[in-house]
CSV table of C-alpha atoms in Angstrom, one decimal:
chain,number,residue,atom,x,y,z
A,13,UNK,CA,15.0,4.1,9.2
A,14,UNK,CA,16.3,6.2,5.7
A,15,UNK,CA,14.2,5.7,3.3
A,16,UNK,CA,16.6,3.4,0.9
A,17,UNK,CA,16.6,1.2,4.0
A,18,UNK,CA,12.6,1.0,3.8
A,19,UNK,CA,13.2,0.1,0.4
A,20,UNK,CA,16.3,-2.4,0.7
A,21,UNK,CA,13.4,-4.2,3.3
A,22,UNK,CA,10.7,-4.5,0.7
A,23,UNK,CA,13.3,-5.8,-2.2
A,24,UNK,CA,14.8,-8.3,0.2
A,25,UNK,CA,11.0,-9.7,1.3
A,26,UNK,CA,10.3,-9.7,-2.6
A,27,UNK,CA,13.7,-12.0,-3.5
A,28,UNK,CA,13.0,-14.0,-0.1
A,29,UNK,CA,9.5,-14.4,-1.5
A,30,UNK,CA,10.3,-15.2,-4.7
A,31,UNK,CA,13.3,-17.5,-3.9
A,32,UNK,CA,10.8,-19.5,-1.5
A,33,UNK,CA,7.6,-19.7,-2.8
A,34,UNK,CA,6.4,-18.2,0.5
A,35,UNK,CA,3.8,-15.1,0.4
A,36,UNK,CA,5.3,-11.5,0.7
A,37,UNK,CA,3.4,-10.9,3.9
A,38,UNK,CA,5.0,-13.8,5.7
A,39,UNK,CA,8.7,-13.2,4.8
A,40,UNK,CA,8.6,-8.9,5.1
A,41,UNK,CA,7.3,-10.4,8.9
A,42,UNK,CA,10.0,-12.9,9.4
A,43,UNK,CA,12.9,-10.1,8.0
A,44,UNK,CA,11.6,-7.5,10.1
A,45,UNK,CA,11.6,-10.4,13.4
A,46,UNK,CA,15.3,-10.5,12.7
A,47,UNK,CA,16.1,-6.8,13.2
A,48,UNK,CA,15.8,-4.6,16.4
A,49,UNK,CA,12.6,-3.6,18.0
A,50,UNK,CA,13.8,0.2,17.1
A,51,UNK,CA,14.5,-0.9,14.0
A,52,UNK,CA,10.7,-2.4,13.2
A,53,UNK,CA,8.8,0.7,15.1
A,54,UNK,CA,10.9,2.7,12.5
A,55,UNK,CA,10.2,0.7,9.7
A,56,UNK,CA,6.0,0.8,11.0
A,57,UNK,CA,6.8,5.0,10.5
A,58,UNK,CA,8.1,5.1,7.0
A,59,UNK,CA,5.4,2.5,6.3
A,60,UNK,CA,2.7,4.9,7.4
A,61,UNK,CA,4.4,8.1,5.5
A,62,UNK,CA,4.5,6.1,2.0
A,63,UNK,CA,1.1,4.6,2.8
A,64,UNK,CA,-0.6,8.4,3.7
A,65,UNK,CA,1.2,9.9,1.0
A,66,UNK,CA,-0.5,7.9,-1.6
A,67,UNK,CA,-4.3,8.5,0.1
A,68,UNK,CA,-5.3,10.5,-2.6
A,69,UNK,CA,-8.8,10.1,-5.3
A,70,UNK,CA,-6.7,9.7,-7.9
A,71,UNK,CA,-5.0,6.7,-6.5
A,72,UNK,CA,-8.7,5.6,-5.1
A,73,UNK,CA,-9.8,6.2,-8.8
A,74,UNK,CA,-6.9,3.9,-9.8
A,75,UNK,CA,-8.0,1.2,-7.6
A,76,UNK,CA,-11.6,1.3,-8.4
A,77,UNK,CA,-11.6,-0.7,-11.8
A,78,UNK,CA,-8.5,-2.9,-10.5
A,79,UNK,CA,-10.7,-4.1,-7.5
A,80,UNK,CA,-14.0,-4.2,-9.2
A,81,UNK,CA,-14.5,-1.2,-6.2
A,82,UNK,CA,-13.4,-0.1,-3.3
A,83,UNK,CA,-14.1,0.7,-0.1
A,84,UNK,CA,-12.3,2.8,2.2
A,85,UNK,CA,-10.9,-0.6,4.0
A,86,UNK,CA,-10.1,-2.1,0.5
A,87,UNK,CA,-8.0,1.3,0.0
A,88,UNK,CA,-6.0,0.9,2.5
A,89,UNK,CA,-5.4,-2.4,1.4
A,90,UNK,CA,-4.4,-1.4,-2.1
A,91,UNK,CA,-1.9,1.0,-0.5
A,92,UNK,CA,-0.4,-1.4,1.0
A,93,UNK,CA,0.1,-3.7,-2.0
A,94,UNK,CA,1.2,-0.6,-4.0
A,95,UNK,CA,4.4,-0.7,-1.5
A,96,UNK,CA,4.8,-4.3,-1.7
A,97,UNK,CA,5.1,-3.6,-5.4
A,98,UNK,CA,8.9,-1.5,-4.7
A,99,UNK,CA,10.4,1.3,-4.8
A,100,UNK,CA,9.7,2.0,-8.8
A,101,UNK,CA,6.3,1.1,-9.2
A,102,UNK,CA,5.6,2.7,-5.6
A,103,UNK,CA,7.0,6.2,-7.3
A,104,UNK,CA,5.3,5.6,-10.6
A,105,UNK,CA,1.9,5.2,-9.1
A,106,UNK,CA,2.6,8.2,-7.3
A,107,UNK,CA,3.3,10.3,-9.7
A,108,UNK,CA,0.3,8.5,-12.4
A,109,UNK,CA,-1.5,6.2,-10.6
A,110,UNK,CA,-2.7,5.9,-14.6
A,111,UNK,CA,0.5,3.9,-14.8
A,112,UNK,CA,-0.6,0.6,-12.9
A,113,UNK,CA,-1.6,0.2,-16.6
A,114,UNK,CA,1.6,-1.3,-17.6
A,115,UNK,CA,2.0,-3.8,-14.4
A,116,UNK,CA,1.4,-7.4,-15.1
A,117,UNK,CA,-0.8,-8.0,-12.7
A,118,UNK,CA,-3.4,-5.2,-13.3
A,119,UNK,CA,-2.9,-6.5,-17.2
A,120,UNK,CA,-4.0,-10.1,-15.5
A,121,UNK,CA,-6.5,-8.5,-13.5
A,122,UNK,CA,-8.5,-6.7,-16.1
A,123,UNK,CA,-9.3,-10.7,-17.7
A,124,UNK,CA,-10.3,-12.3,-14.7
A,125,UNK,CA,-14.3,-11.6,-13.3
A,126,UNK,CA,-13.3,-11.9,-9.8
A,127,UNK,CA,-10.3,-9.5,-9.6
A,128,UNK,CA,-10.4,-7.9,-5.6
A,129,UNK,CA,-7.3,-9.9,-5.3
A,130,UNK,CA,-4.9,-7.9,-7.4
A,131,UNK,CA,-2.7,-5.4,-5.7
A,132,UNK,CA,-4.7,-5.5,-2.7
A,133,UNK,CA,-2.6,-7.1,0.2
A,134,UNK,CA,-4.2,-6.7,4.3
A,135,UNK,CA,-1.2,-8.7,5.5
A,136,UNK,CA,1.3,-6.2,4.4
A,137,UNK,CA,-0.6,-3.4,6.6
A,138,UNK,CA,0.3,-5.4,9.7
A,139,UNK,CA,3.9,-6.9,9.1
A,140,UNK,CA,5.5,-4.6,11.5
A,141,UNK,CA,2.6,-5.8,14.5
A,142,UNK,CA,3.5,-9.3,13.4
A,143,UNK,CA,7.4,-9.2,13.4
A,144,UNK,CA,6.8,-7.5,17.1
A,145,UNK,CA,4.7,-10.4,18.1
A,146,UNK,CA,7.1,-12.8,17.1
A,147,UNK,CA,9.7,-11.0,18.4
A,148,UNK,CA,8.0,-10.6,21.8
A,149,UNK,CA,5.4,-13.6,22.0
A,150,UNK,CA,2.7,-10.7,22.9
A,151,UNK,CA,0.1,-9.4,20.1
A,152,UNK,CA,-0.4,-6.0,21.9
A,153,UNK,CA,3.8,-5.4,22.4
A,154,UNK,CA,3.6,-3.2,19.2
A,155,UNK,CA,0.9,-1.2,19.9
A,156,UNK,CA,2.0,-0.2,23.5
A,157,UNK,CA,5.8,0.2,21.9
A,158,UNK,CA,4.5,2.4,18.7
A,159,UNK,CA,2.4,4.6,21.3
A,160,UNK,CA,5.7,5.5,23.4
A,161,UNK,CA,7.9,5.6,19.8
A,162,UNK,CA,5.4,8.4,18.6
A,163,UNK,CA,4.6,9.7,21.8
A,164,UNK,CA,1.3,12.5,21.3
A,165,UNK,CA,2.4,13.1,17.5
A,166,UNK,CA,0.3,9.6,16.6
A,167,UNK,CA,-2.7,11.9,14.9
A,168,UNK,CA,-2.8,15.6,13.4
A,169,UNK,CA,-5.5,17.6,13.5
A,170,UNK,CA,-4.5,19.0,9.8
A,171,UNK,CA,-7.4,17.9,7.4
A,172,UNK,CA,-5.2,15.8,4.5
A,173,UNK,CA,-5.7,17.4,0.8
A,174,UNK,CA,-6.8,14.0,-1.3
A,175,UNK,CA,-6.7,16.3,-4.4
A,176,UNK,CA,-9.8,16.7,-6.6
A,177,UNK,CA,-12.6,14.6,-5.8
A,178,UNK,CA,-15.0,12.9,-8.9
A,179,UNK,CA,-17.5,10.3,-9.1
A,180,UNK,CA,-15.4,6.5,-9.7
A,181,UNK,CA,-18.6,5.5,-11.7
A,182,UNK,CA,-18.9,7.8,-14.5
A,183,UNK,CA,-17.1,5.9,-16.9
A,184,UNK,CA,-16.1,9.1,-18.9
A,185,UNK,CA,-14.4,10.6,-16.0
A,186,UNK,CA,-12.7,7.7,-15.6
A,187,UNK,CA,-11.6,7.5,-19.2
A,188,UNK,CA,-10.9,11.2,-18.7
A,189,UNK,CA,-8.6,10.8,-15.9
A,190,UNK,CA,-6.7,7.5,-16.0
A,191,UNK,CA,-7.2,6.8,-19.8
A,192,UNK,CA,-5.0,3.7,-19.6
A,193,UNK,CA,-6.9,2.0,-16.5
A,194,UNK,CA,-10.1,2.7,-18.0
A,195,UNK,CA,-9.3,0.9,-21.6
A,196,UNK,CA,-8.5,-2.2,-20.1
A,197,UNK,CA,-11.0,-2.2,-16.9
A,198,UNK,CA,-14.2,0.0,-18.9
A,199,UNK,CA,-13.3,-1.1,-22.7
A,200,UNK,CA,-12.7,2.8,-23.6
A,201,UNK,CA,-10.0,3.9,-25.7
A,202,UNK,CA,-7.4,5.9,-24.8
């Protein structure tokens, strides 16, 4: 699946979401039911390139304040609701995750005491197993089909660089680093 495709995906689920009132999750799920099994196993790939290429500390550092924490599960997590943002706030967090800043929901977020909720989105991790279980009526169908799609390639040995690490709880860092995030989550100015 080209990348625009990936994309053309995650704007259809948004509008089908939007349209319906149903969650993200459930209609990026029913979408991906309706295409190919190729199709979904090549959607799961792109998936997991987008989602490793933002595993970085100064994404974690980003999600930190948002979540009120985060653990390595909650990271993942966030990743994935990064992607369910689309393709322009996807490529703007990538290049400064500094700029979740500006999106509405982190602005909502940084007001609200029990904020895990915003940008953090499991389902979204597993839309691809679920549109194969639909698809096939059985819950382990994906797994067996992603292990013959990626054949040996499913892990590297190749350590990932995650940039500079720094320590999420020293507030100057943080207001250092991602001076935005840290105004509305830490009270600093920028």
């Amino acid at each position: 699946m080209e990348i625009d495709t990936f994309w053309d995906v995650i704007e259809a689920a948004q509008a089908g979401a939007a349209a319906t009132g149903e969650p993200f999750d459930e209609v990026l799920v029913k979408q991906l039911a309706e295409r190919p099994r190729q199709e979904i196993l090549e959607y799961a790939e792109r998936f997991d390139e987008l989602h490793d290429a933002l595993y970085r500390w100064d994404v974690w550092a980003a999600a930190y304040p948002i979540g009120g924490g985060c653990s390595d599960d909650s990271f993942m997590d966030f990743r994935a609701g990064v992607i369910a943002l689309g393709c322009q706030w996807y490529q703007r967090v990538a290049a400064d995750p500094d700029s979740l800043a500006a999106h509405p929901d982190v602005g909502q977020a940084a007001n609200v005491r029990d904020r895990s909720e915003a940008l953090f989105y499991e389902d979204v991790n597993y839309a691809a197993s679920g549109a194969f279980e639909r698809v096939t009526g059985d819950e382990d169908a994906f797994y067996d089909a992603w292990r013959s799609f990626r054949g040996a390639d499913t892990k590297s040995d190749n350590a990932v660089d995650m940039g500079e690490d720094f320590d999420f709880d020293d507030d100057r860092e943080m207001s250092r680093r991602l001076p935005r995030l840290a105004a509305l989550f830490l009270g600093a100015s920028p």
